[in-house]
PDB file of C-alpha atoms in Angstrom:
ATOM      1  CA  MET X 266      -8.539  42.204  28.358  1.00 53.00           C
ATOM      2  CA  LEU X 267     -12.333  42.454  29.287  1.00 50.00           C
ATOM      3  CA  ASP X 268     -14.053  45.238  27.488  1.00 53.00           C
ATOM      4  CA  ILE X 269     -16.972  47.358  29.154  1.00 51.00           C
ATOM      5  CA  TYR X 270     -19.614  45.294  27.592  1.00 48.00           C
ATOM      6  CA  THR X 271     -18.432  42.033  29.032  1.00 48.00           C
ATOM      7  CA  ILE X 272     -18.029  43.592  32.389  1.00 46.00           C
ATOM      8  CA  ILE X 273     -21.566  44.818  32.123  1.00 45.00           C
ATOM      9  CA  PHE X 274     -23.039  41.405  31.256  1.00 49.00           C
ATOM     10  CA  LEU X 275     -20.887  39.629  34.035  1.00 50.00           C
ATOM     11  CA  ALA X 276     -22.378  42.030  36.513  1.00 49.00           C
ATOM     12  CA  LEU X 277     -25.876  41.324  35.139  1.00 47.00           C
ATOM     13  CA  ALA X 278     -25.459  37.713  35.496  1.00 48.00           C
ATOM     14  CA  VAL X 279     -24.487  38.095  39.226  1.00 45.00           C
ATOM     15  CA  PHE X 280     -27.336  40.320  39.908  1.00 46.00           C
ATOM     16  CA  ILE X 281     -29.923  37.772  38.403  1.00 46.00           C
ATOM     17  CA  PHE X 282     -28.181  35.068  40.356  1.00 45.00           C
ATOM     18  CA  VAL X 283     -28.522  36.902  43.677  1.00 44.00           C
ATOM     19  CA  ARG X 284     -32.091  38.010  42.909  1.00 46.00           C
ATOM     20  CA  LEU X 285     -33.029  34.481  42.127  1.00 45.00           C
ATOM     21  CA  ARG X 286     -31.569  33.186  45.469  1.00 45.00           C
ATOM     22  CA  SER X 287     -33.567  35.715  47.378  1.00 43.00           C
ATOM     23  CA  VAL X 288     -36.900  34.802  45.565  1.00 40.00           C
ATOM     24  CA  LEU X 289     -36.446  31.018  45.788  1.00 46.00           C
ATOM     25  CA  GLY X 290     -35.241  31.202  49.465  1.00 45.00           C
ATOM     26  CA  GLN X 291     -38.263  33.015  50.749  1.00 42.00           C
ATOM     27  CA  ARG X 292     -39.960  30.613  53.336  1.00 37.00           C
ATOM     28  CA  SER X 293     -42.956  32.294  52.572  1.00 37.00           C
ATOM     29  CA  GLY X 294     -44.392  19.613  16.885  1.00 39.00           C
ATOM     30  CA  ARG X 295     -43.075  15.927  17.295  1.00 37.00           C
ATOM     31  CA  GLU X 296     -39.596  16.699  18.031  1.00 37.00           C
ATOM     32  CA  ARG X 297     -37.580  14.905  20.749  1.00 37.00           C
ATOM     33  CA  PRO X 298     -37.577  16.799  24.009  1.00 38.00           C
ATOM     34  CA  PRO X 299     -34.787  19.464  23.649  1.00 39.00           C
ATOM     35  CA  TYR X 300     -32.354  17.835  26.078  1.00 38.00           C
ATOM     36  CA  ASP X 301     -31.900  14.450  27.734  1.00 42.00           C
ATOM     37  CA  PRO X 302     -32.115  15.337  31.593  1.00 49.00           C
ATOM     38  CA  PHE X 303     -35.637  16.408  31.260  1.00 47.00           C
ATOM     39  CA  SER X 304     -36.831  13.542  29.018  1.00 46.00           C
ATOM     40  CA  ARG X 305     -36.696  11.087  31.953  1.00 41.00           C
ATOM     41  CA  ASP X 306     -36.591  11.171  35.718  1.00 44.00           C
ATOM     42  CA  THR X 307     -33.211  12.285  36.702  1.00 42.00           C
ATOM     43  CA  THR X 308     -33.407  11.131  40.183  1.00 41.00           C
ATOM     44  CA  ARG X 309     -36.049   9.581  42.630  1.00 40.00           C
ATOM     45  CA  PRO X 310     -36.962  11.639  45.655  1.00 45.00           C
ATOM     46  CA  PRO X 311     -33.948  11.587  47.911  1.00 41.00           C
ATOM     47  CA  PRO X 312     -33.622   8.745  50.159  1.00 38.00           C
ATOM     48  CA  ALA X 313     -34.077   9.028  53.946  1.00 40.00           C
ATOM     49  CA  PRO X 314     -33.768   6.873  56.988  1.00 35.00           C
ATOM     50  CA  THR X 315     -37.173   7.823  58.092  1.00 34.00           C
ATOM     51  CA  ASP X 316     -40.457   8.546  56.058  1.00 36.00           C
ATOM     52  CA  ASN X 317     -39.107  11.576  54.045  1.00 32.00           C
ATOM     53  CA  VAL X 318     -39.771   9.890  50.673  1.00 32.00           C
ATOM     54  CA  VAL X 319     -42.553  11.532  48.609  1.00 30.00           C
ATOM     55  CA  ASN X 320     -43.662   9.936  45.213  1.00 30.00           C
ATOM     56  CA  LEU X 321     -43.749  12.142  42.189  1.00 28.00           C
ATOM     57  CA  PRO X 322     -47.043  12.410  40.454  1.00 31.00           C
ATOM     58  CA  GLU X 323     -47.531  10.250  37.383  1.00 32.00           C
ATOM     59  CA  ARG X 324     -46.456  11.649  33.918  1.00 31.00           C
ATOM     60  CA  THR X 325     -49.246  13.660  32.276  1.00 32.00           C
ATOM     61  CA  THR X 326     -50.180  14.218  28.553  1.00 29.00           C
ATOM     62  CA  ASP X 327     -51.627  17.766  29.591  1.00 30.00           C
ATOM     63  CA  LEU X 328     -49.798  20.521  27.504  1.00 26.00           C
ATOM     64  CA  ALA X 329     -50.404  23.849  28.308  1.00 28.00           C
ATOM     65  CA  PRO X 330     -37.536  40.398  35.937  1.00 34.00           C
ATOM     66  CA  ASN X 331     -39.186  38.723  39.023  1.00 36.00           C
ATOM     67  CA  PRO X 332     -39.832  40.871  42.121  1.00 33.00           C
ATOM     68  CA  VAL X 333     -38.351  39.755  45.500  1.00 34.00           C
ATOM     69  CA  PRO X 334     -41.379  38.743  47.620  1.00 37.00           C
ATOM     70  CA  GLY X 335     -41.967  40.401  50.927  1.00 38.00           C
ATOM     71  CA  PRO X 336     -43.197  38.643  54.039  1.00 44.00           C
ATOM     72  CA  ALA X 337     -46.409  36.546  53.580  1.00 48.00           C
ATOM     73  CA  SER X 338     -49.402  38.174  54.686  1.00 49.00           C
ATOM     74  CA  ALA X 339     -52.153  36.413  56.703  1.00 53.00           C
ATOM     75  CA  PRO X 340     -55.563  35.846  55.056  1.00 54.00           C
ATOM     76  CA  LEU X 341     -58.442  37.928  56.112  1.00 51.00           C
ATOM     77  CA  PRO X 342     -60.822  36.078  58.584  1.00 54.00           C
ATOM     78  CA  GLY X 343     -62.937  33.711  56.656  1.00 56.00           C
ATOM     79  CA  ALA X 344     -60.756  33.994  53.446  1.00 75.00           C
ATOM     80  CA  PHE X 345     -59.202  30.776  51.887  1.00 87.00           C
ATOM     81  CA  ARG X 346     -55.527  31.022  52.158  1.00 91.00           C
ATOM     82  CA  TRP X 347     -54.681  29.322  48.845  1.00 95.00           C
ATOM     83  CA  GLU X 348     -57.060  31.211  46.554  1.00 93.00           C
ATOM     84  CA  GLY X 349     -55.669  30.981  42.951  1.00 93.00           C
ATOM     85  CA  VAL X 350     -53.533  28.098  43.930  1.00 94.00           C
ATOM     86  CA  THR X 351     -55.748  25.129  44.556  1.00 95.00           C
ATOM     87  CA  GLN X 352     -59.400  24.579  45.848  1.00 94.00           C
ATOM     88  CA  PRO X 353     -60.670  24.372  49.506  1.00 95.00           C
ATOM     89  CA  GLY X 354     -60.530  20.821  50.910  1.00 94.00           C
ATOM     90  CA  SER X 355     -58.070  19.524  48.523  1.00 96.00           C
ATOM     91  CA  PRO X 356     -54.928  17.265  49.476  1.00 96.00           C
ATOM     92  CA  LEU X 357     -52.810  20.035  48.049  1.00 96.00           C
ATOM     93  CA  ALA X 358     -54.525  22.590  50.428  1.00 96.00           C
ATOM     94  CA  GLY X 359     -54.054  20.378  53.248  1.00 96.00           C
ATOM     95  CA  ALA X 360     -50.355  19.811  52.610  1.00 96.00           C
ATOM     96  CA  LEU X 361     -49.829  23.659  52.213  1.00 97.00           C
ATOM     97  CA  ASP X 362     -51.577  24.103  55.662  1.00 96.00           C
ATOM     98  CA  GLN X 363     -48.897  21.710  57.027  1.00 96.00           C
ATOM     99  CA  ILE X 364     -46.059  23.745  55.626  1.00 96.00           C
ATOM    100  CA  VAL X 365     -47.592  26.952  57.115  1.00 95.00           C
ATOM    101  CA  ALA X 366     -48.082  25.274  60.515  1.00 95.00           C
ATOM    102  CA  ALA X 367     -44.315  24.766  60.476  1.00 94.00           C
ATOM    103  CA  GLU X 368     -43.320  27.963  58.828  1.00 94.00           C
ATOM    104  CA  PRO X 369     -46.026  30.551  59.165  1.00 93.00           C
ATOM    105  CA  ASP X 370     -44.533  33.032  56.583  1.00 92.00           C
ATOM    106  CA  PHE X 371     -44.516  30.534  53.802  1.00 95.00           C
ATOM    107  CA  ASP X 372     -46.420  32.019  50.635  1.00 95.00           C
ATOM    108  CA  ALA X 373     -47.227  29.607  47.863  1.00 96.00           C
ATOM    109  CA  LYS X 374     -47.771  32.322  45.334  1.00 95.00           C
ATOM    110  CA  HIS X 375     -44.290  33.786  46.029  1.00 95.00           C
ATOM    111  CA  PHE X 376     -42.820  30.291  45.979  1.00 96.00           C
ATOM    112  CA  ILE X 377     -44.234  29.706  42.453  1.00 97.00           C
ATOM    113  CA  THR X 378     -42.658  32.926  41.321  1.00 95.00           C
ATOM    114  CA  GLY X 379     -39.353  31.947  42.577  1.00 95.00           C
ATOM    115  CA  ALA X 380     -39.714  28.422  41.011  1.00 96.00           C
ATOM    116  CA  LYS X 381     -40.334  29.955  37.574  1.00 96.00           C
ATOM    117  CA  SER X 382     -37.122  31.752  37.887  1.00 95.00           C
ATOM    118  CA  ALA X 383     -35.335  28.698  38.915  1.00 96.00           C
ATOM    119  CA  TYR X 384     -36.824  26.625  36.162  1.00 97.00           C
ATOM    120  CA  GLU X 385     -35.598  29.208  33.641  1.00 96.00           C
ATOM    121  CA  MET X 386     -32.147  29.487  35.144  1.00 96.00           C
ATOM    122  CA  ILE X 387     -31.558  25.747  35.476  1.00 97.00           C
ATOM    123  CA  VAL X 388     -32.568  25.191  31.930  1.00 96.00           C
ATOM    124  CA  LEU X 389     -30.165  27.827  30.635  1.00 97.00           C
ATOM    125  CA  ALA X 390     -27.407  26.826  32.964  1.00 97.00           C
ATOM    126  CA  PHE X 391     -27.678  23.201  31.821  1.00 97.00           C
ATOM    127  CA  ALA X 392     -27.371  24.230  28.174  1.00 96.00           C
ATOM    128  CA  SER X 393     -24.493  26.465  28.760  1.00 96.00           C
ATOM    129  CA  GLY X 394     -22.760  23.832  31.007  1.00 97.00           C
ATOM    130  CA  ASP X 395     -22.663  26.288  33.934  1.00 97.00           C
ATOM    131  CA  ARG X 396     -21.993  23.782  36.718  1.00 97.00           C
ATOM    132  CA  LYS X 397     -21.411  26.510  39.339  1.00 95.00           C
ATOM    133  CA  SER X 398     -24.921  28.061  38.932  1.00 94.00           C
ATOM    134  CA  LEU X 399     -26.422  24.514  39.034  1.00 96.00           C
ATOM    135  CA  LYS X 400     -24.784  23.393  42.216  1.00 94.00           C
ATOM    136  CA  ASP X 401     -26.615  25.915  44.543  1.00 90.00           C
ATOM    137  CA  LEU X 402     -30.004  25.090  42.899  1.00 95.00           C
ATOM    138  CA  LEU X 403     -30.005  21.237  42.760  1.00 97.00           C
ATOM    139  CA  SER X 404     -29.953  18.390  45.226  1.00 96.00           C
ATOM    140  CA  LYS X 405     -26.780  16.267  44.852  1.00 95.00           C
ATOM    141  CA  GLU X 406     -28.448  13.498  43.131  1.00 95.00           C
ATOM    142  CA  VAL X 407     -29.868  15.932  40.402  1.00 96.00           C
ATOM    143  CA  TYR X 408     -26.601  17.745  40.160  1.00 97.00           C
ATOM    144  CA  ASP X 409     -24.650  14.665  39.653  1.00 96.00           C
ATOM    145  CA  GLY X 410     -27.150  13.528  36.775  1.00 96.00           C
ATOM    146  CA  PHE X 411     -26.913  17.028  35.173  1.00 96.00           C
ATOM    147  CA  VAL X 412     -23.088  17.160  35.257  1.00 97.00           C
ATOM    148  CA  THR X 413     -22.802  13.611  33.947  1.00 97.00           C
ATOM    149  CA  ALA X 414     -24.934  14.673  30.858  1.00 96.00           C
ATOM    150  CA  ILE X 415     -22.914  17.860  30.496  1.00 97.00           C
ATOM    151  CA  GLY X 416     -19.735  15.936  30.665  1.00 97.00           C
ATOM    152  CA  GLU X 417     -20.915  13.470  27.918  1.00 97.00           C
ATOM    153  CA  ARG X 418     -21.854  16.429  25.718  1.00 97.00           C
ATOM    154  CA  GLU X 419     -18.606  18.065  26.041  1.00 97.00           C
ATOM    155  CA  ALA X 420     -16.665  15.004  25.487  1.00 97.00           C
ATOM    156  CA  LYS X 421     -18.404  14.670  22.073  1.00 96.00           C
ATOM    157  CA  GLY X 422     -17.621  18.100  21.185  1.00 97.00           C
ATOM    158  CA  GLU X 423     -21.255  19.120  21.224  1.00 97.00           C
ATOM    159  CA  THR X 424     -22.683  22.356  22.337  1.00 96.00           C
ATOM    160  CA  MET X 425     -26.211  23.476  23.151  1.00 96.00           C
ATOM    161  CA  GLU X 426     -28.092  26.673  22.750  1.00 95.00           C
ATOM    162  CA  SER X 427     -31.434  27.327  24.564  1.00 96.00           C
ATOM    163  CA  ARG X 428     -33.839  30.302  24.612  1.00 95.00           C
ATOM    164  CA  PHE X 429     -37.016  30.655  26.306  1.00 96.00           C
ATOM    165  CA  VAL X 430     -39.816  32.342  24.123  1.00 96.00           C
ATOM    166  CA  ALA X 431     -42.327  32.218  27.081  1.00 96.00           C
ATOM    167  CA  ILE X 432     -43.141  30.326  30.198  1.00 96.00           C
ATOM    168  CA  GLU X 433     -46.916  30.007  29.667  1.00 95.00           C
ATOM    169  CA  ARG X 434     -47.870  28.529  33.059  1.00 95.00           C
ATOM    170  CA  ALA X 435     -46.461  27.247  36.299  1.00 97.00           C
ATOM    171  CA  GLU X 436     -48.903  25.509  38.511  1.00 96.00           C
ATOM    172  CA  LEU X 437     -48.573  23.789  41.837  1.00 97.00           C
ATOM    173  CA  VAL X 438     -49.840  20.212  41.370  1.00 96.00           C
ATOM    174  CA  GLU X 439     -48.717  18.392  44.496  1.00 96.00           C
ATOM    175  CA  ALA X 440     -47.438  19.062  47.907  1.00 97.00           C
ATOM    176  CA  SER X 441     -46.368  16.911  50.817  1.00 96.00           C
ATOM    177  CA  VAL X 442     -44.733  16.973  54.165  1.00 96.00           C
ATOM    178  CA  ARG X 443     -43.148  13.677  55.560  1.00 93.00           C
ATOM    179  CA  GLY X 444     -41.301  14.207  58.712  1.00 93.00           C
ATOM    180  CA  ARG X 445     -39.690  17.620  58.493  1.00 93.00           C
ATOM    181  CA  THR X 446     -39.299  17.467  54.673  1.00 96.00           C
ATOM    182  CA  ALA X 447     -41.616  19.312  52.484  1.00 97.00           C
ATOM    183  CA  GLN X 448     -41.741  18.766  48.746  1.00 97.00           C
ATOM    184  CA  LEU X 449     -43.608  20.858  46.265  1.00 98.00           C
ATOM    185  CA  THR X 450     -44.228  19.598  42.616  1.00 97.00           C
ATOM    186  CA  LEU X 451     -44.911  22.165  39.852  1.00 97.00           C
ATOM    187  CA  ARG X 452     -45.849  21.599  36.121  1.00 97.00           C
ATOM    188  CA  PHE X 453     -44.197  24.175  33.843  1.00 97.00           C
ATOM    189  CA  VAL X 454     -45.554  24.793  30.396  1.00 96.00           C
ATOM    190  CA  SER X 455     -43.045  26.746  28.093  1.00 96.00           C
ATOM    191  CA  GLN X 456     -42.085  27.515  24.610  1.00 96.00           C
ATOM    192  CA  LEU X 457     -38.404  26.915  23.955  1.00 96.00           C
ATOM    193  CA  ILE X 458     -35.891  27.214  21.189  1.00 96.00           C
ATOM    194  CA  SER X 459     -33.165  24.788  21.625  1.00 96.00           C
ATOM    195  CA  VAL X 460     -30.465  23.266  19.315  1.00 95.00           C
ATOM    196  CA  THR X 461     -27.581  20.982  19.876  1.00 96.00           C
ATOM    197  CA  ARG X 462     -24.763  21.247  17.415  1.00 96.00           C
ATOM    198  CA  GLY X 463     -21.842  18.878  16.738  1.00 96.00           C
ATOM    199  CA  ARG X 464     -18.082  19.291  16.775  1.00 95.00           C
ATOM    200  CA  GLU X 465     -18.292  21.032  13.340  1.00 94.00           C
ATOM    201  CA  GLY X 466     -21.231  23.334  14.230  1.00 94.00           C
ATOM    202  CA  GLU X 467     -23.820  21.116  12.382  1.00 96.00           C
ATOM    203  CA  VAL X 468     -27.279  20.689  13.875  1.00 96.00           C
ATOM    204  CA  ILE X 469     -27.698  17.221  15.369  1.00 95.00           C
ATOM    205  CA  ASP X 470     -30.912  17.942  17.352  1.00 94.00           C
ATOM    206  CA  GLY X 471     -33.581  20.523  17.679  1.00 93.00           C
ATOM    207  CA  SER X 472     -33.566  23.639  15.595  1.00 94.00           C
ATOM    208  CA  PRO X 473     -32.358  27.276  15.873  1.00 94.00           C
ATOM    209  CA  ASP X 474     -35.609  28.428  14.321  1.00 94.00           C
ATOM    210  CA  THR X 475     -38.312  26.245  15.659  1.00 95.00           C
ATOM    211  CA  VAL X 476     -40.180  26.888  18.764  1.00 96.00           C
ATOM    212  CA  ALA X 477     -40.968  23.620  20.848  1.00 95.00           C
ATOM    213  CA  ASP X 478     -43.796  23.292  23.366  1.00 95.00           C
ATOM    214  CA  VAL X 479     -42.303  21.705  26.425  1.00 94.00           C
ATOM    215  CA  THR X 480     -44.080  20.540  29.635  1.00 95.00           C
ATOM    216  CA  ASP X 481     -42.021  19.539  32.552  1.00 96.00           C
ATOM    217  CA  VAL X 482     -42.951  18.373  36.073  1.00 97.00           C
ATOM    218  CA  TRP X 483     -40.389  19.378  38.589  1.00 97.00           C
ATOM    219  CA  THR X 484     -40.214  18.734  42.342  1.00 97.00           C
ATOM    220  CA  PHE X 485     -38.371  21.143  44.832  1.00 98.00           C
ATOM    221  CA  ALA X 486     -37.669  20.189  48.597  1.00 97.00           C
ATOM    222  CA  ARG X 487     -36.370  21.561  51.740  1.00 95.00           C
ATOM    223  CA  ASP X 488     -36.360  20.649  55.456  1.00 95.00           C
ATOM    224  CA  LEU X 489     -38.832  22.964  57.303  1.00 94.00           C
ATOM    225  CA  GLY X 490     -37.433  24.865  60.039  1.00 90.00           C
ATOM    226  CA  ALA X 491     -33.859  24.503  58.572  1.00 90.00           C
ATOM    227  CA  ARG X 492     -31.347  27.497  58.784  1.00 88.00           C
ATOM    228  CA  ASP X 493     -31.025  27.407  55.040  1.00 87.00           C
ATOM    229  CA  PRO X 494     -34.208  28.826  53.440  1.00 87.00           C
ATOM    230  CA  ASN X 495     -33.623  27.687  49.793  1.00 90.00           C
ATOM    231  CA  TRP X 496     -35.650  25.105  48.099  1.00 95.00           C
ATOM    232  CA  LYS X 497     -33.722  22.646  45.831  1.00 96.00           C
ATOM    233  CA  LEU X 498     -34.729  20.681  42.772  1.00 97.00           C
ATOM    234  CA  VAL X 499     -34.838  17.063  43.688  1.00 97.00           C
ATOM    235  CA  ALA X 500     -36.557  15.498  40.688  1.00 96.00           C
ATOM    236  CA  THR X 501     -37.360  16.377  37.009  1.00 93.00           C
ATOM    237  CA  GLU X 502     -39.751  14.677  34.725  1.00 87.00           C
ATOM    238  CA  ALA X 503     -40.900  15.611  31.169  1.00 73.00           C
ATOM    239  CA  ALA X 504     -44.539  15.109  30.335  1.00 68.00           C
ATOM    240  CA  GLN X 505     -44.995  12.952  27.209  1.00 57.00           C
TER     241      GLN X 505
END
């Protein structure tokens, strides 16, 4: 029988999930990495019959409650639209301009806010084996890779616990538009406590007391002009 605290936590989880979808859906030491799916590419950018494939950036050694955004506001005359996101004249700025040409209400800063929420939610959902939450946030290829890793962990009787200490930085590092498909790549720098335990509860990886510095490069994509406004994770990469 569910007690009142269980009901409260379930209601809170549903609230966070709904809030995340609204945010992301706006058009506008030397330890191993704490979990396998983010220690390698989980998938290539999704194949397409035309020219919709965008290459991920090379790996880098660089280490370093969310509001629901409203409609994007147009920049003042003469102002640089992407101030605080990238530099004028950069390839990134040019690609963002292409996205705005297709969807005028796109706002890069609001997207980054939503992507941070998605990053945290996906990492925690993977650790807990929450397939349902992952399915709505990942492309099919990435979802299949995550589910395979979760299944292998469960078959061994292993469990994982992850907890964010902080997400220190989330920066947009690349954007591309090929055909109707837009892809945005971000670098996340975070501090994470993660531990994997064996069948008997023994620690087999990570530490319940050690904060690890983690840098991940993730790519989100969606078809511009599509009815579904949500961006989905299409590739992950852990910086070494």
